[in-house]
Amino acid sequence: MTGDYIHSGGSLYTGGGTLTVNGNYYQNGGVIHAETGTIDVGDGFVQKGDMYGDTGTIHVGGDYHQQKGTLEIGNSTFTVDGDYTLAEIQNNEDGSVTYNVGNGSLKMQDDEGHFTVGGDFCTRSNSNAAGNVLTAGTLELKGNFTQLKGYYTNNFKARDHHITMLTGDETQTISFENPSNSKFNQLQIRKDRFKNGDFVFENTPIPANQVVLLYDNLSFLNTESALTGQVVTVAGQAANGTAPYTYAFYARLAGDTEWYVIKGDFDDVVYATFVPTAVGTYEVKSVAKDDDGTMMEKIMTINVQKGEGKKAGWEKDGSQWKYYGEFGAYCVNQWKVIKGKTYHFDARGYMQTGWYKEGNVYYYLKADGSMAVNEWVENGKYYLDNNGHWGKDAVAKA
């Protein structure tokens, strides 16, 4: 769409498509739903209606001025290259700007939502944000942040899972007019920039429930794809924290809940290897710890195709069974879920059967090795519950 666009009312849905406005977008009323689509505005955006990001992608090339209505980020990726203002702007004759109380509301309530402001962020809303308005998602700020009193003093009060990140390249000034009632939830800032004094906090202490000092975890894999049986190397690399760094490495097949330990001890060995033996996508996690004890995770993926090397699966050893795992080693002293059934392997790597005690809990491993769950065993004498447990509270069959 060439030039400016004036949205006077009604509802606009992208339908999963793309709406492009080369000029300014003036929303004088109505409702906008990004749905799963894309909205790309070349210049500024003036909001006087309601905007719902849904799961879409929204980009505004200039300033975003929210005077009225609700801006709900949802699970969208919402980027404003210029300033974001949640207030009424008054341009004075001397060229100065006054921020008067606005009637809009910013809502971030979904974990995957990401709202990036490339310029300055200023709110002087009359919205009461002490409830469930800023509870999740990430607000990324590259310029200054200013909170001014509206009709309420808690018009920016983040909580629960909400994250604010300060990621600008220049000095950023953070100011709360009402720090006792408005604050960040978790504030993430670069450790090196904090130590260098690149942030100016006009309130002491910093108005946040938690401050997290981050550094760069630059760990990497030696390849993005591999064949089964091929050795894969993960290398730890970190910067902008407090040296020296130590590392631990883990891996798992995508979809699994448990991590396999490649190297669990934090030390100065900066690499480790493993051998994938199953076809599929593997996740590899590098955990870097700097000298201050701050830890940062990085998860990478590698696609594994069928090769000529040894593959994961069952192997018979005499009359007993072993399982060659997905990381180039036999399962030893561990539980293992295989095709939906749970097995336990002893210190020699053999599949166990019969009764097995772990701590104060008894389990029963059937003749095929699988753990009994929600069933009677030994001719109906003992009952194993939905966790596979038998104990003093077990129900005996009458």
Coordinates of N, CA, C and O in Angstrom, one line a residue, residues 100-224:
N100 N 1.6 14.0 28.2 CA 0.4 14.0 29.0 C -0.2 12.6 29.2 O 0.2 11.7 28.5
V101 N -1.1 12.5 30.2 CA -1.6 11.2 30.5 C -2.4 10.6 29.3 O -3.2 11.3 28.7
G102 N -2.1 9.4 29.0 CA -2.7 8.7 27.9 C -3.7 7.7 28.4 O -3.7 7.3 29.6
N103 N -4.5 7.1 27.5 CA -5.6 6.2 27.9 C -5.4 4.8 27.3 O -6.3 4.0 27.2
G104 N -4.1 4.5 26.9 CA -3.8 3.2 26.4 C -3.4 2.2 27.4 O -3.1 2.5 28.6
S105 N -3.2 0.9 27.0 CA -2.8 -0.1 27.9 C -1.9 -1.1 27.1 O -2.3 -1.5 26.0
L106 N -0.7 -1.4 27.6 CA 0.2 -2.4 27.0 C 0.1 -3.7 27.8 O 0.2 -3.7 29.0
K107 N -0.2 -4.8 27.0 CA -0.4 -6.1 27.7 C 0.6 -7.1 27.1 O 0.7 -7.2 25.9
M108 N 1.3 -7.7 28.0 CA 2.2 -8.8 27.7 C 1.9 -9.9 28.6 O 2.3 -9.9 29.8
Q109 N 1.3 -11.0 28.1 CA 0.8 -12.1 29.0 C 1.2 -13.4 28.5 O 0.7 -14.4 29.0
D110 N 2.0 -13.5 27.4 CA 2.3 -14.8 26.8 C 3.8 -14.9 26.7 O 4.5 -14.0 26.3
D111 N 4.3 -16.1 27.0 CA 5.7 -16.3 27.2 C 6.5 -16.1 25.9 O 7.7 -15.7 25.9
E112 N 6.0 -16.4 24.7 CA 6.7 -16.3 23.5 C 6.7 -14.9 22.9 O 7.3 -14.7 21.9
G113 N 5.9 -14.0 23.4 CA 5.8 -12.7 22.9 C 7.2 -11.9 23.1 O 7.8 -12.0 24.1
H114 N 7.6 -11.2 22.0 CA 8.8 -10.4 22.1 C 8.6 -9.1 21.5 O 8.3 -8.9 20.3
F115 N 8.7 -8.0 22.3 CA 8.4 -6.6 21.9 C 9.7 -5.9 22.0 O 10.3 -5.7 23.0
T116 N 10.2 -5.5 20.8 CA 11.5 -4.8 20.7 C 11.3 -3.3 20.3 O 10.6 -3.0 19.4
V117 N 11.9 -2.4 21.1 CA 11.8 -1.0 20.9 C 13.2 -0.5 20.6 O 14.1 -0.5 21.5
G118 N 13.5 0.0 19.3 CA 14.8 0.4 18.9 C 15.2 1.8 19.5 O 16.4 2.1 19.6
G119 N 14.2 2.6 19.8 CA 14.4 3.9 20.3 C 14.1 4.0 21.8 O 14.3 3.0 22.6
D120 N 13.5 5.1 22.3 CA 13.2 5.3 23.7 C 11.8 4.8 24.0 O 10.9 4.8 23.1
F121 N 11.6 4.3 25.2 CA 10.3 3.8 25.7 C 9.8 4.8 26.8 O 10.5 5.0 27.7
C122 N 8.6 5.3 26.6 CA 8.0 6.2 27.6 C 6.6 5.8 27.8 O 5.8 5.7 26.9
T123 N 6.2 5.7 29.1 CA 4.8 5.4 29.4 C 4.3 6.4 30.4 O 5.0 6.7 31.5
R124 N 3.2 7.0 30.1 CA 2.4 7.8 31.1 C 0.9 7.5 30.9 O 0.1 8.3 30.7
S125 N 0.7 6.2 31.1 CA -0.7 5.7 30.9 C -1.5 5.8 32.2 O -0.9 5.8 33.3
N126 N -2.8 5.9 32.0 CA -3.6 5.9 33.2 C -4.1 4.4 33.5 O -4.9 4.2 34.4
S127 N -3.5 3.5 32.9 CA -3.8 2.1 33.1 C -3.2 1.6 34.4 O -2.0 2.0 34.8
N128 N -3.9 0.8 35.2 CA -3.5 0.2 36.4 C -2.8 -1.1 36.1 O -3.5 -2.1 35.8
A129 N -1.5 -1.2 36.1 CA -0.8 -2.4 35.6 C -0.4 -3.3 36.8 O 0.5 -4.1 36.7
A130 N -1.1 -3.2 38.0 CA -0.8 -4.0 39.1 C -1.4 -5.4 39.0 O -1.0 -6.3 39.8
G131 N -2.3 -5.6 38.1 CA -2.9 -6.9 38.0 C -2.2 -7.8 37.0 O -1.0 -8.2 37.3
N132 N -2.8 -8.3 36.0 CA -2.2 -9.3 35.1 C -1.9 -8.8 33.7 O -2.0 -9.4 32.7
V133 N -1.4 -7.5 33.7 CA -1.1 -6.9 32.4 C 0.3 -7.2 31.9 O 0.5 -7.5 30.7
L134 N 1.3 -7.1 32.7 CA 2.7 -7.4 32.3 C 3.2 -8.6 33.1 O 3.9 -8.5 34.1
T135 N 2.9 -9.8 32.6 CA 3.1 -11.0 33.3 C 4.0 -12.0 32.6 O 4.5 -13.0 33.2
A136 N 4.3 -11.8 31.3 CA 5.1 -12.8 30.6 C 5.7 -12.1 29.3 O 5.4 -11.0 29.0
G137 N 6.5 -12.9 28.6 CA 7.1 -12.3 27.4 C 8.3 -11.5 27.7 O 8.7 -11.3 28.8
T138 N 8.9 -11.0 26.6 CA 10.2 -10.2 26.7 C 10.0 -8.9 26.1 O 9.6 -8.7 24.9
L139 N 10.4 -7.8 26.8 CA 10.4 -6.5 26.3 C 11.9 -6.1 26.2 O 12.7 -6.1 27.1
E140 N 12.3 -5.9 24.9 CA 13.7 -5.6 24.6 C 13.9 -4.1 24.3 O 13.2 -3.6 23.4
L141 N 14.7 -3.4 25.1 CA 14.8 -2.0 24.9 C 16.3 -1.6 24.5 O 17.2 -2.0 25.1
K142 N 16.4 -0.8 23.4 CA 17.7 -0.4 22.9 C 17.9 1.1 23.2 O 19.0 1.6 23.0
G143 N 16.9 1.8 23.7 CA 17.1 3.2 24.1 C 16.8 3.4 25.6 O 16.9 2.5 26.4
N144 N 16.4 4.7 25.9 CA 16.1 5.0 27.3 C 14.7 4.5 27.7 O 13.8 4.3 26.9
F145 N 14.5 4.4 29.0 CA 13.2 4.0 29.5 C 12.7 5.0 30.5 O 13.5 5.4 31.4
T146 N 11.5 5.5 30.4 CA 10.9 6.5 31.3 C 9.5 6.1 31.7 O 8.7 5.8 30.9
Q147 N 9.3 6.0 33.0 CA 7.9 5.8 33.6 C 7.5 7.0 34.3 O 8.2 7.5 35.2
L148 N 6.3 7.6 33.8 CA 5.8 8.8 34.4 C 4.4 8.5 35.0 O 3.7 7.6 34.5
K149 N 4.1 9.2 36.1 CA 2.8 8.9 36.8 C 1.6 9.3 35.9 O 1.6 10.4 35.3
G150 N 0.7 8.4 35.8 CA -0.6 8.7 35.2 C -1.6 8.9 36.3 O -1.3 9.5 37.3
Y151 N -2.8 8.4 36.1 CA -3.8 8.5 37.2 C -3.4 7.5 38.3 O -3.8 7.7 39.4
Y152 N -2.6 6.5 37.9 CA -2.1 5.5 38.9 C -0.6 5.6 38.9 O 0.0 6.0 37.9
T153 N 0.0 5.2 40.0 CA 1.5 5.2 40.1 C 2.1 3.9 39.8 O 3.3 3.7 39.7
N154 N 1.2 2.9 39.5 CA 1.7 1.5 39.2 C 1.4 1.2 37.8 O 0.9 0.1 37.5
N155 N 1.6 2.1 36.9 CA 1.2 1.8 35.5 C 2.3 1.1 34.7 O 2.1 0.8 33.5
F156 N 3.4 0.7 35.3 CA 4.3 -0.3 34.8 C 4.8 -1.1 35.9 O 5.9 -0.9 36.5
K157 N 4.1 -2.2 36.2 CA 4.4 -3.1 37.3 C 4.4 -4.5 36.8 O 3.4 -5.2 36.7
A158 N 5.6 -4.9 36.4 CA 5.8 -6.3 35.8 C 5.9 -7.3 36.9 O 6.5 -7.0 37.9
R159 N 5.5 -8.5 36.6 CA 5.6 -9.6 37.5 C 5.7 -11.0 36.8 O 5.7 -11.0 35.6
D160 N 5.6 -12.0 37.6 CA 5.6 -13.4 37.1 C 6.8 -13.8 36.2 O 7.9 -13.8 36.7
H161 N 6.5 -14.0 34.9 CA 7.6 -14.4 34.0 C 8.1 -13.3 33.1 O 8.8 -13.5 32.2
H162 N 7.6 -12.1 33.3 CA 8.0 -11.0 32.4 C 9.5 -10.6 32.5 O 10.0 -10.6 33.6
I163 N 10.1 -10.4 31.3 CA 11.5 -10.1 31.2 C 11.7 -8.8 30.5 O 11.0 -8.6 29.5
T164 N 12.5 -7.9 31.0 CA 13.0 -6.7 30.3 C 14.5 -6.8 30.0 O 15.2 -7.1 31.0
M165 N 14.9 -6.6 28.8 CA 16.3 -6.7 28.4 C 16.7 -5.3 27.9 O 16.1 -4.7 27.1
L166 N 17.9 -4.9 28.4 CA 18.5 -3.7 27.9 C 19.7 -4.1 27.0 O 20.7 -4.6 27.4
T167 N 19.5 -3.8 25.7 CA 20.4 -4.3 24.7 C 21.0 -3.2 23.8 O 21.5 -3.5 22.7
G168 N 20.9 -2.0 24.1 CA 21.3 -0.9 23.3 C 22.8 -0.8 23.2 O 23.6 -1.4 24.0
D169 N 23.3 -0.1 22.1 CA 24.8 0.0 21.9 C 25.3 1.2 22.6 O 26.5 1.3 22.8
E170 N 24.4 2.2 22.9 CA 24.9 3.4 23.6 C 24.4 3.4 25.0 O 23.7 2.5 25.5
T171 N 24.8 4.4 25.8 CA 24.4 4.6 27.2 C 22.8 4.6 27.3 O 22.2 5.4 26.5
Q172 N 22.3 3.8 28.2 CA 20.8 3.8 28.4 C 20.5 4.4 29.8 O 21.1 3.9 30.8
T173 N 19.5 5.3 29.8 CA 19.1 5.9 31.1 C 17.7 5.3 31.4 O 16.8 5.3 30.6
I174 N 17.6 4.9 32.7 CA 16.4 4.2 33.2 C 15.8 5.0 34.3 O 16.5 5.3 35.3
S175 N 14.5 5.5 34.1 CA 14.0 6.4 35.1 C 12.5 6.0 35.5 O 11.7 5.8 34.6
F176 N 12.3 5.8 36.8 CA 10.9 5.5 37.3 C 10.5 6.7 38.1 O 11.2 7.1 39.1
E177 N 9.4 7.4 37.8 CA 8.9 8.4 38.7 C 8.3 7.9 39.9 O 8.3 8.5 41.0
N178 N 7.8 6.6 39.9 CA 7.2 6.0 41.0 C 7.8 4.6 41.3 O 7.1 3.6 41.1
P179 N 9.1 4.5 41.7 CA 9.7 3.2 41.8 C 9.2 2.3 42.9 O 9.4 1.1 42.9
S180 N 8.4 2.9 43.8 CA 7.9 2.1 44.9 C 6.7 1.3 44.4 O 6.3 0.3 45.0
N181 N 6.0 1.7 43.4 CA 4.8 1.1 42.9 C 5.0 0.5 41.4 O 4.2 -0.4 41.0
S182 N 5.9 1.0 40.7 CA 6.2 0.5 39.3 C 7.6 0.0 39.3 O 8.5 0.6 39.9
K183 N 7.8 -1.1 38.6 CA 9.1 -1.7 38.5 C 9.2 -2.8 37.4 O 8.1 -3.3 37.0
F184 N 10.4 -3.2 37.1 CA 10.6 -4.3 36.2 C 10.4 -5.6 37.0 O 10.5 -5.6 38.3
N185 N 10.1 -6.7 36.4 CA 10.2 -8.0 37.0 C 11.6 -8.5 37.0 O 12.4 -8.2 37.9
Q186 N 12.0 -9.3 35.9 CA 13.4 -9.6 35.8 C 14.0 -8.7 34.8 O 13.5 -8.6 33.6
L187 N 15.1 -8.1 35.2 CA 15.8 -7.1 34.3 C 17.1 -7.8 33.9 O 17.9 -8.2 34.8
Q188 N 17.3 -8.0 32.6 CA 18.5 -8.6 32.1 C 19.4 -7.5 31.4 O 18.9 -6.8 30.5
I189 N 20.7 -7.5 31.9 CA 21.6 -6.5 31.3 C 23.0 -7.2 31.1 O 23.3 -8.1 31.9
R190 N 23.7 -6.7 30.1 CA 25.0 -7.2 29.9 C 26.0 -6.9 31.0 O 26.1 -5.8 31.5
K191 N 26.7 -8.0 31.5 CA 27.6 -7.8 32.6 C 28.7 -6.8 32.3 O 29.0 -5.9 33.2
D192 N 29.3 -6.9 31.1 CA 30.4 -6.0 30.8 C 30.0 -4.5 30.7 O 30.6 -3.6 31.2
R193 N 28.8 -4.3 30.1 CA 28.3 -3.0 30.0 C 27.9 -2.4 31.4 O 28.0 -1.2 31.6
F194 N 27.4 -3.2 32.3 CA 27.0 -2.8 33.6 C 28.3 -2.3 34.4 O 28.3 -1.3 35.0
K195 N 29.3 -3.1 34.2 CA 30.6 -2.8 34.9 C 31.2 -1.6 34.3 O 32.0 -0.8 35.0
N196 N 31.0 -1.4 33.0 CA 31.6 -0.2 32.4 C 30.8 1.1 32.6 O 31.2 2.2 32.1
G197 N 29.7 1.0 33.3 CA 28.8 2.2 33.6 C 28.0 2.6 32.4 O 27.7 3.8 32.2
D198 N 27.7 1.7 31.5 CA 26.9 2.1 30.3 C 25.4 2.2 30.6 O 24.6 2.5 29.6
F199 N 25.0 2.0 31.8 CA 23.6 2.2 32.2 C 23.5 3.2 33.3 O 24.3 3.2 34.2
V200 N 22.6 4.1 33.1 CA 22.3 5.2 34.1 C 21.0 4.9 34.8 O 19.9 5.1 34.1
F201 N 21.0 4.4 36.0 CA 19.8 4.2 36.8 C 19.5 5.4 37.7 O 20.3 5.6 38.6
E202 N 18.4 6.1 37.4 CA 18.1 7.3 38.2 C 17.5 6.9 39.5 O 17.2 7.8 40.3
N203 N 17.2 5.6 39.8 CA 16.6 5.2 41.0 C 17.5 4.2 41.7 O 18.1 3.3 41.0
T204 N 17.7 4.3 43.0 CA 18.5 3.3 43.8 C 17.6 2.8 45.0 O 17.1 3.6 45.7
P205 N 17.5 1.5 45.1 CA 18.1 0.5 44.3 C 17.4 0.4 42.9 O 16.4 1.0 42.7
I206 N 17.9 -0.4 42.0 CA 17.3 -0.6 40.7 C 15.8 -1.2 40.9 O 15.6 -2.2 41.6
P207 N 14.8 -0.5 40.3 CA 13.4 -1.0 40.5 C 13.2 -2.3 39.7 O 12.7 -2.2 38.6
A208 N 13.5 -3.4 40.3 CA 13.3 -4.7 39.7 C 13.2 -5.8 40.7 O 13.9 -5.7 41.8
N209 N 12.4 -6.8 40.5 CA 12.3 -7.9 41.4 C 13.6 -8.7 41.3 O 13.9 -9.4 42.3
Q210 N 14.2 -8.7 40.1 CA 15.4 -9.5 40.0 C 16.3 -8.9 38.9 O 15.8 -8.5 37.8
V211 N 17.6 -8.7 39.1 CA 18.5 -8.2 38.1 C 19.5 -9.4 37.7 O 20.1 -10.0 38.6
V212 N 19.5 -9.7 36.4 CA 20.4 -10.8 35.9 C 21.5 -10.1 35.0 O 21.1 -9.4 34.1
L213 N 22.7 -10.4 35.4 CA 23.8 -9.9 34.6 C 24.2 -11.0 33.6 O 24.6 -12.1 34.0
L214 N 24.1 -10.7 32.3 CA 24.4 -11.7 31.3 C 25.7 -11.4 30.6 O 26.2 -10.3 30.6
Y215 N 26.3 -12.5 30.1 CA 27.5 -12.4 29.2 C 27.2 -13.2 28.0 O 26.1 -13.8 27.8
D216 N 28.1 -13.3 27.1 CA 27.8 -14.0 25.8 C 28.3 -15.5 25.9 O 29.5 -15.7 26.2
N217 N 27.4 -16.4 25.7 CA 27.8 -17.8 25.5 C 27.9 -18.1 24.0 O 26.9 -18.2 23.3
L218 N 29.1 -18.2 23.5 CA 29.3 -18.3 22.1 C 29.7 -19.8 21.7 O 30.4 -20.0 20.7
S219 N 29.4 -20.7 22.6 CA 29.7 -22.1 22.3 C 29.2 -22.6 20.9 O 28.2 -22.0 20.4
F220 N 29.9 -23.6 20.4 CA 29.5 -24.0 19.0 C 29.8 -25.5 18.8 O 30.6 -26.1 19.5
L221 N 29.1 -26.0 17.8 CA 29.4 -27.4 17.3 C 30.3 -27.4 16.1 O 30.3 -26.4 15.4
N222 N 31.0 -28.5 16.0 CA 32.0 -28.5 14.8 C 31.2 -28.8 13.5 O 31.8 -28.7 12.4
T223 N 29.9 -29.1 13.6 CA 29.2 -29.4 12.4 C 27.7 -29.2 12.7 O 27.3 -29.3 13.8
E224 N 26.9 -28.9 11.7 CA 25.4 -28.8 11.8 C 24.7 -30.1 11.5 O 23.5 -30.2 11.7

